């Protein structure tokens, strides 16, 4: 908001037109697409996009920027393992879905370690396992929910396909049945090289070359990806961690907090890059 006010005060001397997208619901990946569907990229037409994310993996004020993929595609995974319930003390009369589900979880990690090329990346993680009602009863069903993270369409398709095949095969070998449902989430956040170079140059002018780093890609995800599908752009990060002030908790943890000294840096780089792009830089 402060950056919008500062640019608005100089509107007569600035080139081009600027659109500020105050996006809600980023943490649940539910904000970008509704804004795009409502026309945020079309009226006026947006030619380049610049976005910033505060980043507690870097010290406060350090800027991370990188061309190409920077945040992974994220897909939701549900696996229902159905067996045949029975008495916990008489397991041979049942088909134990808990045992089958446990083997499925372990077997799916082989996709990452043995089927994904070592220089590519994939993540298969489970966040919930639910099944059973009592310590001595084998249930009929176990439900698993997890996430899949990838950086390329090829690895994404391969990983999701092999999850279905492995889950069915492993569960079947243990007299159970696995049904897999996948929900495609947001795609890869991919930075345009030309726009990224503009952001890099502006960042070096703001904080100095020694405080601008090549951002390491993260298997976190972000629906900034949808904006970057509609126009070339750059999503960069500004370090916001300060260990001396105990503001170094990791993202998505109960200790997360950030150093607000990162905010002026973020605003200067964001605003400077937008002005240079509007003027035709790069």
Tab-separated table of C-alpha atoms in Angstrom:
chain	number	residue	atom	x	y	z
A	1	UNK	CA	0.000	0.000	0.000
A	2	UNK	CA	2.845	2.418	0.853
A	3	UNK	CA	4.502	1.735	-2.499
A	4	UNK	CA	1.235	2.376	-4.329
A	5	UNK	CA	0.874	5.700	-2.545
A	6	UNK	CA	4.446	6.728	-3.358
A	7	UNK	CA	4.087	5.929	-7.060
A	8	UNK	CA	0.690	7.609	-7.195
A	9	UNK	CA	2.267	10.848	-5.973
A	10	UNK	CA	4.654	10.738	-8.935
A	11	UNK	CA	2.165	9.521	-11.521
A	12	UNK	CA	2.676	12.528	-13.811
A	13	UNK	CA	6.402	11.860	-14.197
A	14	UNK	CA	6.368	8.058	-14.377
A	15	UNK	CA	6.167	6.042	-17.605
A	16	UNK	CA	3.477	3.476	-18.274
A	17	UNK	CA	0.579	2.196	-16.184
A	18	UNK	CA	0.876	0.276	-12.910
A	19	UNK	CA	-1.561	-2.291	-11.541
A	20	UNK	CA	-1.299	-3.226	-7.858
A	21	UNK	CA	-2.665	-6.690	-7.031
A	22	UNK	CA	-3.445	-6.988	-3.328
A	23	UNK	CA	-3.939	-10.741	-3.382
A	24	UNK	CA	-5.834	-12.588	-0.639
A	25	UNK	CA	-5.632	-16.270	0.303
A	26	UNK	CA	-2.088	-16.947	-0.908
A	27	UNK	CA	-1.480	-19.477	1.866
A	28	UNK	CA	-4.381	-21.656	0.691
A	29	UNK	CA	-3.637	-21.088	-3.023
A	30	UNK	CA	-7.064	-19.548	-3.580
A	31	UNK	CA	-6.418	-15.893	-4.399
A	32	UNK	CA	-4.652	-15.509	-7.746
A	33	UNK	CA	-7.056	-17.333	-10.042
A	34	UNK	CA	-10.212	-15.499	-8.889
A	35	UNK	CA	-8.401	-12.179	-9.374
A	36	UNK	CA	-7.321	-13.191	-12.863
A	37	UNK	CA	-10.827	-14.388	-13.703
A	38	UNK	CA	-12.122	-11.005	-12.517
A	39	UNK	CA	-9.848	-9.275	-15.039
A	40	UNK	CA	-6.890	-8.024	-12.998
A	41	UNK	CA	-4.508	-8.896	-15.858
A	42	UNK	CA	-6.731	-7.566	-18.644
A	43	UNK	CA	-8.048	-4.108	-17.723
A	44	UNK	CA	-5.560	-2.617	-18.372
A	45	UNK	CA	-3.580	-5.368	-20.070
A	46	UNK	CA	-0.543	-6.313	-17.988
A	47	UNK	CA	2.708	-6.717	-19.945
A	48	UNK	CA	5.044	-7.703	-17.087
A	49	UNK	CA	4.628	-8.884	-13.495
A	50	UNK	CA	6.881	-8.363	-10.489
A	51	UNK	CA	6.176	-9.893	-7.094
A	52	UNK	CA	8.034	-10.258	-3.799
A	53	UNK	CA	7.973	-12.772	-0.940
A	54	UNK	CA	9.631	-12.176	2.430
A	55	UNK	CA	11.990	-15.067	3.091
A	56	UNK	CA	13.242	-16.181	6.503
A	57	UNK	CA	15.786	-18.482	4.894
A	58	UNK	CA	17.902	-15.370	4.177
A	59	UNK	CA	19.197	-12.632	6.496
A	60	UNK	CA	17.124	-9.459	6.576
A	61	UNK	CA	17.727	-7.246	3.553
A	62	UNK	CA	19.443	-9.838	1.357
A	63	UNK	CA	17.678	-10.222	-1.995
A	64	UNK	CA	17.295	-13.596	-3.696
A	65	UNK	CA	16.518	-13.680	-7.408
A	66	UNK	CA	16.688	-16.364	-10.085
A	67	UNK	CA	15.539	-16.940	-13.654
A	68	UNK	CA	13.561	-20.081	-14.441
A	69	UNK	CA	11.648	-22.257	-11.942
A	70	UNK	CA	11.770	-21.023	-8.344
A	71	UNK	CA	8.693	-22.517	-6.625
A	72	UNK	CA	7.446	-26.031	-7.352
A	73	UNK	CA	4.127	-27.221	-8.696
A	74	UNK	CA	1.992	-28.570	-5.846
A	75	UNK	CA	-0.646	-31.280	-6.210
A	76	UNK	CA	-2.906	-32.846	-3.604
A	77	UNK	CA	-2.997	-36.592	-3.163
A	78	UNK	CA	-5.646	-38.828	-1.539
A	79	UNK	CA	-5.284	-42.602	-1.270
A	80	UNK	CA	-7.999	-44.823	0.146
A	81	UNK	CA	-6.773	-48.271	1.128
A	82	UNK	CA	-9.587	-50.747	1.662
A	83	UNK	CA	-9.145	-54.178	3.189
A	84	UNK	CA	-11.304	-56.421	5.363
A	85	UNK	CA	-11.649	-55.674	9.027
A	86	UNK	CA	-11.302	-58.171	11.835
A	87	UNK	CA	-9.969	-58.936	15.280
A	88	UNK	CA	-6.491	-57.634	16.017
A	89	UNK	CA	-5.581	-60.951	17.591
A	90	UNK	CA	-6.696	-62.975	14.567
A	91	UNK	CA	-5.108	-61.012	11.664
A	92	UNK	CA	-5.094	-63.931	9.218
A	93	UNK	CA	-8.885	-63.695	8.980
A	94	UNK	CA	-8.669	-60.034	7.921
A	95	UNK	CA	-6.978	-58.086	5.130
A	96	UNK	CA	-5.195	-55.391	7.086
A	97	UNK	CA	-5.431	-51.953	5.384
A	98	UNK	CA	-3.142	-50.393	8.007
A	99	UNK	CA	-0.318	-52.745	7.042
A	100	UNK	CA	-1.019	-52.148	3.350
A	101	UNK	CA	-1.139	-48.363	3.807
A	102	UNK	CA	2.175	-48.396	5.666
A	103	UNK	CA	3.832	-50.322	2.830
A	104	UNK	CA	2.302	-47.960	0.263
A	105	UNK	CA	3.772	-44.908	2.040
A	106	UNK	CA	7.235	-46.468	2.128
A	107	UNK	CA	7.095	-47.798	-1.434
A	108	UNK	CA	6.100	-44.433	-2.885
A	109	UNK	CA	9.369	-42.914	-1.677
A	110	UNK	CA	11.131	-45.076	-4.275
A	111	UNK	CA	9.648	-42.776	-6.939
A	112	UNK	CA	11.870	-39.990	-5.626
A	113	UNK	CA	14.972	-42.049	-4.858
A	114	UNK	CA	14.929	-44.506	-7.763
A	115	UNK	CA	12.733	-43.186	-10.576
A	116	UNK	CA	13.329	-39.436	-10.607
A	117	UNK	CA	16.557	-38.386	-12.386
A	118	UNK	CA	19.060	-37.292	-9.729
A	119	UNK	CA	19.410	-33.781	-11.169
A	120	UNK	CA	15.639	-33.270	-11.214
A	121	UNK	CA	13.487	-33.032	-8.117
A	122	UNK	CA	10.288	-34.464	-6.718
A	123	UNK	CA	8.714	-34.715	-3.284
A	124	UNK	CA	6.025	-37.158	-2.135
A	125	UNK	CA	4.939	-36.414	1.442
A	126	UNK	CA	1.966	-37.519	3.516
A	127	UNK	CA	0.412	-35.225	6.091
A	128	UNK	CA	-2.442	-37.391	7.437
A	129	UNK	CA	-3.098	-41.095	7.984
A	130	UNK	CA	-6.523	-41.917	9.366
A	131	UNK	CA	-7.959	-45.327	10.120
A	132	UNK	CA	-9.318	-47.500	12.875
A	133	UNK	CA	-11.395	-46.999	16.012
A	134	UNK	CA	-9.858	-49.273	18.659
A	135	UNK	CA	-6.482	-50.768	19.601
A	136	UNK	CA	-7.570	-54.354	19.006
A	137	UNK	CA	-9.687	-54.028	15.857
A	138	UNK	CA	-8.340	-54.156	12.319
A	139	UNK	CA	-10.347	-51.574	10.339
A	140	UNK	CA	-11.836	-51.900	6.893
A	141	UNK	CA	-10.259	-48.716	5.558
A	142	UNK	CA	-7.369	-46.273	5.890
A	143	UNK	CA	-7.269	-42.803	4.308
A	144	UNK	CA	-4.011	-41.070	3.379
A	145	UNK	CA	-3.588	-37.450	2.318
A	146	UNK	CA	-0.406	-35.947	0.989
A	147	UNK	CA	1.290	-33.592	-1.419
A	148	UNK	CA	3.383	-33.989	-4.555
A	149	UNK	CA	5.930	-31.316	-5.570
A	150	UNK	CA	7.679	-31.182	-8.955
A	151	UNK	CA	9.374	-28.664	-11.267
A	152	UNK	CA	8.660	-29.963	-14.778
A	153	UNK	CA	5.516	-31.240	-16.548
A	154	UNK	CA	7.315	-34.480	-17.416
A	155	UNK	CA	8.308	-35.304	-13.824
A	156	UNK	CA	4.889	-34.197	-12.604
A	157	UNK	CA	3.077	-36.588	-14.985
A	158	UNK	CA	5.493	-39.448	-14.274
A	159	UNK	CA	5.237	-39.059	-10.499
A	160	UNK	CA	1.439	-38.968	-10.423
A	161	UNK	CA	1.206	-41.954	-12.776
A	162	UNK	CA	3.639	-44.044	-10.752
A	163	UNK	CA	1.824	-43.213	-7.508
A	164	UNK	CA	-1.307	-44.791	-8.941
A	165	UNK	CA	0.554	-47.836	-10.231
A	166	UNK	CA	2.638	-48.487	-7.107
A	167	UNK	CA	-0.225	-47.909	-4.669
A	168	UNK	CA	-2.440	-50.361	-6.565
A	169	UNK	CA	0.298	-52.970	-6.850
A	170	UNK	CA	1.521	-52.842	-3.253
A	171	UNK	CA	-1.969	-52.827	-1.751
A	172	UNK	CA	-3.022	-55.653	-4.048
A	173	UNK	CA	-0.055	-57.766	-2.970
A	174	UNK	CA	-1.285	-57.440	0.623
A	175	UNK	CA	-4.908	-58.386	-0.175
A	176	UNK	CA	-6.139	-54.798	-0.116
A	177	UNK	CA	-7.262	-52.268	-2.711
A	178	UNK	CA	-5.929	-48.720	-3.175
A	179	UNK	CA	-7.860	-45.951	-4.920
A	180	UNK	CA	-5.860	-42.820	-5.740
A	181	UNK	CA	-7.333	-39.359	-6.296
A	182	UNK	CA	-5.137	-36.435	-7.352
A	183	UNK	CA	-6.093	-32.765	-7.450
A	184	UNK	CA	-3.806	-30.629	-9.551
A	185	UNK	CA	-2.742	-27.564	-7.615
A	186	UNK	CA	-0.835	-24.500	-8.714
A	187	UNK	CA	1.840	-24.890	-11.393
A	188	UNK	CA	5.539	-24.052	-11.225
A	189	UNK	CA	6.502	-20.439	-10.524
A	190	UNK	CA	8.771	-19.738	-13.489
A	191	UNK	CA	10.638	-16.425	-13.787
A	192	UNK	CA	11.241	-14.789	-17.153
A	193	UNK	CA	14.991	-14.212	-17.811
A	194	UNK	CA	14.591	-10.646	-19.126
A	195	UNK	CA	12.385	-9.440	-16.271
A	196	UNK	CA	14.571	-11.270	-13.759
A	197	UNK	CA	17.655	-9.451	-15.001
A	198	UNK	CA	15.899	-6.111	-14.505
A	199	UNK	CA	15.001	-7.087	-10.936
A	200	UNK	CA	18.587	-8.209	-10.305
A	201	UNK	CA	20.015	-4.899	-11.523
A	202	UNK	CA	17.585	-2.878	-9.408
A	203	UNK	CA	18.316	-5.033	-6.341
A	204	UNK	CA	22.055	-4.528	-6.738
A	205	UNK	CA	21.490	-0.774	-6.900
A	206	UNK	CA	19.327	-0.869	-3.750
A	207	UNK	CA	21.322	-3.183	-1.456
A	208	UNK	CA	24.646	-3.620	-3.275
A	209	UNK	CA	25.854	-6.571	-5.391
A	210	UNK	CA	27.204	-8.373	-2.332
A	211	UNK	CA	23.716	-8.647	-0.865
A	212	UNK	CA	22.025	-10.064	-3.963
A	213	UNK	CA	22.109	-13.860	-4.169
A	214	UNK	CA	21.089	-16.479	-6.689
A	215	UNK	CA	17.900	-17.791	-5.120
A	216	UNK	CA	17.788	-21.516	-4.526
A	217	UNK	CA	14.609	-23.114	-5.902
A	218	UNK	CA	12.190	-24.273	-3.228
A	219	UNK	CA	9.680	-27.087	-3.246
A	220	UNK	CA	7.267	-24.757	-1.565
A	221	UNK	CA	4.523	-23.539	-3.900
A	222	UNK	CA	2.849	-20.217	-4.596
A	223	UNK	CA	-0.081	-19.171	-6.748
A	224	UNK	CA	1.979	-16.298	-8.107
A	225	UNK	CA	2.463	-18.973	-10.779
A	226	UNK	CA	-0.906	-18.069	-12.322
A	227	UNK	CA	0.101	-14.430	-12.839
A	228	UNK	CA	3.363	-15.542	-14.445
A	229	UNK	CA	1.445	-17.794	-16.831
A	230	UNK	CA	-0.354	-14.734	-18.152
A	231	UNK	CA	2.628	-12.378	-18.517
A	232	UNK	CA	6.428	-12.579	-18.234
A	233	UNK	CA	7.623	-11.663	-14.796
A	234	UNK	CA	9.800	-12.274	-11.768
A	235	UNK	CA	8.944	-13.429	-8.270
A	236	UNK	CA	11.890	-12.589	-6.018
A	237	UNK	CA	12.501	-12.929	-2.282
A	238	UNK	CA	13.820	-10.543	0.340
A	239	UNK	CA	15.500	-11.980	3.413
A	240	UNK	CA	13.576	-11.261	6.617
A	241	UNK	CA	15.394	-13.311	9.249
A	242	UNK	CA	17.255	-11.744	12.176
A	243	UNK	CA	18.728	-14.277	14.570
A	244	UNK	CA	20.037	-11.608	16.963
A	245	UNK	CA	16.466	-10.434	17.554
A	246	UNK	CA	15.102	-14.030	17.594
A	247	UNK	CA	13.160	-13.320	14.415
A	248	UNK	CA	14.376	-16.415	12.617
A	249	UNK	CA	11.552	-18.941	12.939
A	250	UNK	CA	10.968	-20.968	9.780
A	251	UNK	CA	7.934	-20.398	7.588
A	252	UNK	CA	4.760	-22.272	8.589
A	253	UNK	CA	5.959	-22.895	12.128
A	254	UNK	CA	4.675	-21.541	15.443
A	255	UNK	CA	7.906	-19.538	15.860
A	256	UNK	CA	7.627	-17.679	12.572
A	257	UNK	CA	8.204	-13.935	12.795
A	258	UNK	CA	10.179	-11.566	10.603
A	259	UNK	CA	12.325	-8.462	10.769
A	260	UNK	CA	10.290	-5.536	9.455
A	261	UNK	CA	13.493	-3.865	8.250
A	262	UNK	CA	13.061	-6.126	5.210
A	263	UNK	CA	9.938	-4.229	4.118
A	264	UNK	CA	11.627	-1.036	2.822
A	265	UNK	CA	14.045	-3.163	0.786
A	266	UNK	CA	11.172	-5.125	-0.696
A	267	UNK	CA	9.294	-1.934	-1.594
A	268	UNK	CA	12.326	-0.271	-3.189
A	269	UNK	CA	13.205	-3.247	-5.366
A	270	UNK	CA	9.590	-3.904	-6.320
A	271	UNK	CA	8.921	-0.275	-7.195
A	272	UNK	CA	12.235	0.273	-8.945
A	273	UNK	CA	11.802	-2.811	-11.111
A	274	UNK	CA	8.238	-1.848	-12.035
A	275	UNK	CA	9.322	1.644	-13.136
A	276	UNK	CA	12.219	0.316	-15.184
A	277	UNK	CA	10.015	-2.271	-16.888
A	278	UNK	CA	7.379	0.355	-17.658
A	279	UNK	CA	10.083	2.479	-19.227
A	280	UNK	CA	11.100	-0.413	-21.468
A	281	UNK	CA	14.234	-1.562	-19.636
A	282	UNK	CA	15.775	-4.860	-20.637
